[in-house]
């Protein structure tokens, strides 16, 4: 039976490294597949393939694209196509660092590391602004329904489409706001996480209220704070059974529909976005049959 990589449905870990790769040697690419099948366990390492990887193998993953197109967006939404994305998850930062080295050596010469980002859990799952993140995530069966393809018996069953968006916070701007203005920007009260009925239409949770879309736009968010030197922010990650819900939310955040830009942009900006497809697991192994690799 095809099931999701378990790390997608689990709580976020204490530490993580997000590492992305680009193709360096097309002729060596197919040789990477058995390594992914053997070493991606879906728990300590969640893997996602970009369209460039799939296309280079002349394979096809229905629904996978290189990115979004939001005509009329009032904000800049940079995107970067990547070949492979690994979300290394764990409790010990040193172990993750060493695991990243092993992966990068293993994937050479086919793939070369493009970016590595260190992430961590803050408090009880908070963004660095102090707001609890993930409150309105669907749970249990609803989480699986939102995050994974459910159609029975296709090679896509149990897989997820992941939108990854790195946001860079401008802490000085956030700190210059009153705490009431901060709560109104998010649409929730930081001290007790209560949703504010009187928040403006630009409030983040008003822009993204999942049941307010037609069709409803539920995703499973597994975002984590990141830092590098004195830069920091949120690594936003949304898993869906397609990219549709994420794109609907981002479109509304961007002001493309009604000219109202999400208040988050007052103090944070996305610096890059990637789209990847996270294959399902079958008998404890990554199922890469869509790419032409049979189970070992
Ligand atoms: C700097 C970046 C971001 C921060 C700090 C942030 C933070 C938050 C916080 C604090 C909440 C309220 C609690 C919760 O339900 O999780 C929330 C809700 C939500 N956010 Fe974000 N978010 C960010 C980016 C995004 C992006 C890019 C999207 C999608 C394109 C998004 C989609 C959502 C959704 C769907 C909800 C739940 C809305 C609901 O149904 O009530 N967020 N976010």
Coordinates of N, CA and C in Angstrom, one line a residue, residues 68-210:
X68 N 4.4 28.8 -9.7 CA 3.1 29.4 -9.9 C 3.2 30.6 -10.8
X69 N 2.0 31.1 -11.3 CA 1.9 32.3 -12.1 C 0.8 33.0 -11.5
X70 N 1.1 34.2 -10.9 CA 0.0 35.0 -10.3 C -0.1 36.4 -11.0
X71 N -0.9 36.4 -12.1 CA -1.0 37.7 -12.7 C -1.6 38.7 -11.8
X72 N -1.1 40.0 -11.8 CA -1.8 41.0 -11.0 C -1.3 41.0 -9.6
X73 N -0.3 40.2 -9.2 CA 0.3 40.2 -7.9 C 0.8 41.6 -7.6
X74 N 0.6 42.2 -6.4 CA 1.1 43.5 -6.0 C 2.4 43.4 -5.3
X75 N 2.9 42.2 -5.1 CA 4.2 42.0 -4.4 C 5.1 41.1 -5.2
X76 N 6.4 41.1 -4.9 CA 7.4 40.3 -5.6 C 7.4 38.9 -4.9
X77 N 7.3 37.9 -5.8 CA 7.3 36.5 -5.3 C 8.3 35.7 -6.1
X78 N 9.6 35.8 -5.6 CA 10.7 35.1 -6.4 C 10.5 33.6 -6.3
X79 N 10.9 32.9 -7.4 CA 10.8 31.5 -7.5 C 12.1 30.9 -8.0
X80 N 12.5 29.7 -7.7 CA 13.7 29.0 -8.2 C 13.3 27.6 -8.4
X81 N 13.6 27.1 -9.6 CA 13.3 25.7 -9.9 C 14.5 24.9 -9.2
X82 N 14.2 23.8 -8.5 CA 15.3 22.9 -8.0 C 15.0 21.5 -8.5
X83 N 16.1 20.7 -8.4 CA 15.9 19.3 -8.9 C 15.5 18.4 -7.7
X84 N 16.1 18.6 -6.5 CA 15.8 17.7 -5.4 C 15.8 18.5 -4.1
X85 N 14.9 18.2 -3.3 CA 14.7 18.9 -1.9 C 14.7 17.8 -0.9
X86 N 15.6 17.9 0.1 CA 15.6 17.0 1.3 C 15.3 17.8 2.5
X87 N 14.4 17.3 3.3 CA 14.1 17.9 4.6 C 14.6 16.9 5.6
X88 N 15.9 17.2 6.2 CA 16.5 16.4 7.2 C 16.0 16.8 8.5
X89 N 15.4 15.8 9.3 CA 14.7 16.2 10.5 C 15.3 15.4 11.7
X90 N 15.4 16.0 12.8 CA 15.9 15.3 14.0 C 16.0 16.1 15.2
X91 N 16.6 15.6 16.2 CA 16.7 16.2 17.5 C 18.1 16.7 17.8
X92 N 19.1 16.3 17.0 CA 20.5 16.7 17.2 C 21.0 17.4 16.0
X93 N 21.4 18.6 16.2 CA 21.8 19.4 15.1 C 23.1 18.9 14.4
X94 N 24.0 18.3 15.3 CA 25.3 17.8 14.7 C 25.0 16.6 13.8
X95 N 24.0 15.7 14.3 CA 23.7 14.5 13.4 C 23.2 15.0 12.1
X96 N 22.4 16.0 12.1 CA 21.8 16.5 10.8 C 22.9 17.1 9.9
X97 N 23.8 17.8 10.5 CA 24.9 18.4 9.7 C 25.7 17.3 9.0
X98 N 26.0 16.2 9.8 CA 26.7 15.1 9.2 C 25.9 14.3 8.2
X99 N 24.6 14.2 8.4 CA 23.8 13.5 7.5 C 23.7 14.3 6.1
X100 N 23.7 15.6 6.3 CA 23.7 16.4 5.0 C 25.0 16.2 4.2
X101 N 26.1 16.1 4.9 CA 27.4 15.8 4.2 C 27.3 14.5 3.5
X102 N 26.8 13.5 4.2 CA 26.7 12.1 3.5 C 25.8 12.2 2.3
X103 N 24.7 12.9 2.4 CA 23.8 13.0 1.3 C 24.5 13.7 0.1
X104 N 25.1 14.8 0.4 CA 25.7 15.6 -0.7 C 26.8 14.8 -1.4
X105 N 27.6 14.0 -0.6 CA 28.6 13.2 -1.3 C 27.9 12.0 -2.1
X106 N 26.9 11.5 -1.5 CA 26.2 10.4 -2.2 C 25.6 10.8 -3.5
X107 N 25.1 12.0 -3.6 CA 24.3 12.4 -4.8 C 25.2 12.9 -5.9
X108 N 26.5 13.2 -5.5 CA 27.5 13.6 -6.5 C 27.9 12.4 -7.4
X109 N 28.2 12.6 -8.7 CA 28.3 13.8 -9.4 C 27.0 14.3 -10.1
X110 N 25.9 13.5 -9.9 CA 24.7 13.9 -10.6 C 24.1 15.2 -10.2
X111 N 24.1 15.4 -8.8 CA 23.5 16.6 -8.3 C 24.5 17.4 -7.5
X112 N 24.4 18.7 -7.5 CA 25.3 19.5 -6.7 C 24.4 20.3 -5.8
X113 N 24.9 20.5 -4.6 CA 24.1 21.3 -3.6 C 23.9 22.7 -4.0
X114 N 22.7 23.1 -3.9 CA 22.3 24.5 -4.3 C 22.2 25.4 -3.1
X115 N 21.5 24.9 -2.1 CA 21.3 25.7 -0.9 C 21.1 24.8 0.3
X116 N 21.6 25.3 1.5 CA 21.4 24.6 2.7 C 20.9 25.5 3.8
X117 N 19.8 25.2 4.4 CA 19.2 26.2 5.4 C 19.0 25.4 6.7
X118 N 19.5 26.0 7.8 CA 19.3 25.4 9.1 C 18.0 26.0 9.7
X119 N 17.2 25.0 10.3 CA 15.9 25.4 10.8 C 15.7 24.8 12.2
X120 N 14.8 25.3 12.9 CA 14.6 24.8 14.3 C 13.2 25.1 14.8
X121 N 12.8 24.3 15.8 CA 11.5 24.6 16.4 C 11.7 25.7 17.5
X122 N 10.7 26.6 17.5 CA 10.8 27.7 18.5 C 9.6 27.5 19.5
X123 N 9.9 27.3 20.8 CA 8.9 27.2 21.8 C 7.9 26.0 21.4
X124 N 6.6 26.3 21.5 CA 5.7 25.2 21.2 C 5.2 25.3 19.8
X125 N 6.1 25.6 18.9 CA 5.8 25.7 17.4 C 5.4 27.1 17.0
X126 N 6.3 28.0 17.4 CA 6.0 29.5 17.1 C 6.9 30.0 16.0
X127 N 6.4 31.0 15.3 CA 7.2 31.8 14.4 C 8.1 32.7 15.3
X128 N 9.1 33.2 14.7 CA 10.0 34.1 15.5 C 9.4 35.4 15.9
X129 N 8.2 35.7 15.3 CA 7.4 36.9 15.8 C 6.7 36.5 17.1
X130 N 6.8 35.2 17.5 CA 6.1 34.8 18.8 C 4.7 34.2 18.6
X131 N 4.2 34.3 17.3 CA 2.9 33.7 17.1 C 2.9 32.2 16.9
X132 N 1.9 31.6 17.4 CA 1.8 30.1 17.3 C 1.5 29.8 15.8
X133 N 2.2 28.9 15.2 CA 2.0 28.6 13.8 C 1.4 27.2 13.6
X134 N 0.4 27.0 12.9 CA -0.1 25.7 12.7 C -1.5 25.4 13.4
X135 N -2.0 26.4 14.1 CA -3.2 26.2 14.9 C -4.3 25.6 14.0
X136 N -4.5 26.2 12.8 CA -5.7 25.8 12.0 C -5.3 24.7 11.0
X137 N -4.2 24.0 11.3 CA -3.9 22.8 10.4 C -5.0 21.7 10.6
X138 N -5.4 21.1 9.5 CA -6.2 19.9 9.7 C -5.5 18.8 10.4
X139 N -6.2 17.9 11.1 CA -5.6 16.9 11.9 C -6.1 15.5 11.5
X140 N -5.4 14.4 11.8 CA -5.8 13.0 11.6 C -6.2 12.8 10.1
X141 N -7.4 12.3 9.9 CA -7.8 11.9 8.5 C -7.8 13.1 7.6
X142 N -8.2 14.3 8.3 CA -8.3 15.5 7.5 C -7.0 16.0 7.0
X143 N -6.0 15.7 7.9 CA -4.6 16.1 7.5 C -4.1 15.3 6.3
X144 N -4.4 14.0 6.4 CA -4.0 13.1 5.2 C -4.7 13.5 4.0
X145 N -6.0 13.8 4.1 CA -6.8 14.2 2.9 C -6.3 15.5 2.3
X146 N -5.9 16.5 3.2 CA -5.4 17.7 2.7 C -4.0 17.6 2.0
X147 N -3.1 16.8 2.7 CA -1.7 16.7 2.3 C -1.4 15.7 1.2
X148 N -2.2 14.7 1.0 CA -1.8 13.6 0.2 C -2.8 13.3 -0.9
X149 N -2.4 12.8 -2.0 CA -3.3 12.4 -3.1 C -4.0 11.1 -2.6
X150 N -5.3 11.1 -2.7 CA -6.0 10.0 -2.1 C -6.6 9.0 -3.1
X151 N -6.6 9.4 -4.4 CA -7.2 8.5 -5.4 C -6.6 7.1 -5.3
X152 N -7.5 6.1 -5.2 CA -7.0 4.7 -5.0 C -6.1 4.2 -6.1
X153 N -5.1 3.5 -5.8 CA -4.4 2.7 -6.8 C -3.8 3.4 -8.0
X154 N -3.3 4.6 -7.8 CA -2.5 5.1 -8.8 C -1.1 5.3 -8.2
X155 N -0.1 5.5 -9.1 CA 1.3 5.7 -8.6 C 1.4 7.0 -7.8
X156 N 0.4 7.9 -7.9 CA 0.4 9.1 -7.1 C -0.2 9.0 -5.7
X157 N -0.9 7.9 -5.4 CA -1.6 7.7 -4.1 C -0.6 7.9 -3.0
X158 N -0.9 8.7 -2.0 CA 0.0 8.8 -0.8 C 1.1 9.9 -1.0
X159 N 1.2 10.4 -2.2 CA 2.2 11.4 -2.5 C 1.7 12.8 -2.2
X160 N 2.6 13.7 -2.1 CA 2.3 15.1 -1.8 C 3.0 16.1 -2.7
X161 N 2.3 17.2 -2.9 CA 2.9 18.3 -3.6 C 3.3 19.4 -2.6
X162 N 4.6 19.7 -2.5 CA 5.1 20.6 -1.5 C 5.5 21.9 -2.1
X163 N 4.9 23.0 -1.5 CA 5.3 24.4 -1.8 C 6.2 24.9 -0.7
X164 N 7.4 25.3 -1.0 CA 8.4 25.7 0.0 C 8.7 27.1 -0.3
X165 N 8.6 28.0 0.7 CA 8.8 29.4 0.5 C 9.6 30.0 1.7
X166 N 10.8 30.4 1.4 CA 11.6 31.0 2.5 C 11.3 32.5 2.6
X167 N 10.9 32.8 3.9 CA 10.5 34.2 4.2 C 11.6 34.8 5.1
X168 N 12.0 36.0 4.8 CA 13.0 36.8 5.5 C 12.3 37.9 6.3
X169 N 12.5 37.8 7.7 CA 11.8 38.8 8.5 C 12.6 40.0 8.6
X170 N 11.9 41.1 8.7 CA 12.6 42.4 9.0 C 12.2 42.8 10.4
X171 N 13.0 42.3 11.3 CA 12.6 42.4 12.8 C 12.4 43.8 13.2
X172 N 13.2 44.8 12.7 CA 13.1 46.2 13.1 C 11.7 46.7 12.8
X173 N 11.2 46.3 11.6 CA 9.9 46.8 11.2 C 8.8 46.2 12.1
X174 N 9.0 44.9 12.4 CA 8.0 44.3 13.3 C 8.0 44.9 14.7
X175 N 9.2 45.1 15.2 CA 9.3 45.6 16.6 C 8.8 47.0 16.7
X176 N 8.8 47.8 15.6 CA 8.4 49.2 15.6 C 6.8 49.2 15.6
X177 N 6.2 48.1 15.4 CA 4.7 48.1 15.4 C 4.2 48.0 16.9
X178 N 3.0 48.5 17.2 CA 2.5 48.3 18.5 C 2.0 46.8 18.6
X179 N 1.8 46.3 19.8 CA 1.4 44.9 19.8 C 0.0 44.7 19.3
X180 N -0.8 45.8 19.3 CA -2.1 45.7 18.7 C -2.0 45.6 17.2
X181 N -1.1 46.4 16.6 CA -0.9 46.4 15.2 C -0.3 45.0 14.8
X182 N 0.5 44.4 15.6 CA 1.1 43.1 15.3 C 0.0 42.1 15.3
X183 N -0.9 42.1 16.3 CA -2.0 41.2 16.4 C -2.9 41.3 15.2
X184 N -3.1 42.6 14.7 CA -4.0 42.8 13.6 C -3.4 42.4 12.3
X185 N -2.0 42.4 12.2 CA -1.4 41.9 11.0 C -1.5 40.4 10.9
X186 N -1.5 39.7 12.0 CA -1.7 38.3 11.9 C -3.2 37.9 11.9
X187 N -3.9 38.6 12.7 CA -5.4 38.3 12.9 C -5.6 37.4 14.1
X188 N -4.6 37.3 14.9 CA -4.8 36.5 16.1 C -4.0 37.2 17.2
X189 N -4.5 37.0 18.5 CA -3.8 37.6 19.6 C -2.6 36.7 20.0
X190 N -1.4 37.3 20.1 CA -0.2 36.5 20.4 C -0.3 35.8 21.7
X191 N -0.9 36.5 22.8 CA -0.8 36.0 24.1 C -1.6 34.7 24.3
X192 N -2.8 34.6 23.6 CA -3.6 33.4 23.8 C -4.1 32.7 22.5
X193 N -3.6 33.2 21.4 CA -3.8 32.6 20.1 C -5.3 32.7 19.6
X194 N -6.1 33.6 20.3 CA -7.5 33.7 19.9 C -7.6 34.5 18.6
X195 N -8.5 34.1 17.7 CA -8.7 34.8 16.4 C -9.4 36.1 16.7
X196 N -9.0 37.2 16.0 CA -9.6 38.5 16.3 C -10.7 38.7 15.2
X197 N -11.9 38.8 15.7 CA -13.0 39.0 14.7 C -12.9 40.4 14.0
X198 N -12.4 41.4 14.8 CA -12.3 42.7 14.2 C -11.0 43.0 13.5
X199 N -10.3 42.0 13.1 CA -9.0 42.2 12.4 C -9.3 42.8 11.0
X200 N -8.5 43.6 10.4 CA -8.7 44.1 9.1 C -8.6 43.0 8.0
X201 N -9.2 43.4 6.8 CA -9.2 42.3 5.8 C -7.7 42.0 5.3
X202 N -6.8 42.8 5.7 CA -5.4 42.5 5.3 C -4.8 41.5 6.3
X203 N -5.4 41.2 7.4 CA -4.9 40.3 8.4 C -4.5 38.9 7.7
X204 N -3.4 38.4 8.1 CA -3.0 37.1 7.5 C -4.0 36.0 7.5
X205 N -4.6 35.8 8.7 CA -5.6 34.7 8.7 C -6.9 35.0 8.0
X206 N -7.2 36.3 7.8 CA -8.4 36.6 7.0 C -8.1 36.3 5.5
X207 N -6.8 36.6 5.1 CA -6.4 36.4 3.7 C -6.4 34.9 3.4
X208 N -6.0 34.1 4.4 CA -5.8 32.7 4.1 C -6.8 31.7 4.7
X209 N -7.9 32.2 5.3 CA -8.9 31.4 5.9 C -9.3 30.3 4.9
X210 N -9.0 29.0 5.3 CA -9.0 27.9 4.3 C -10.4 27.6 3.8

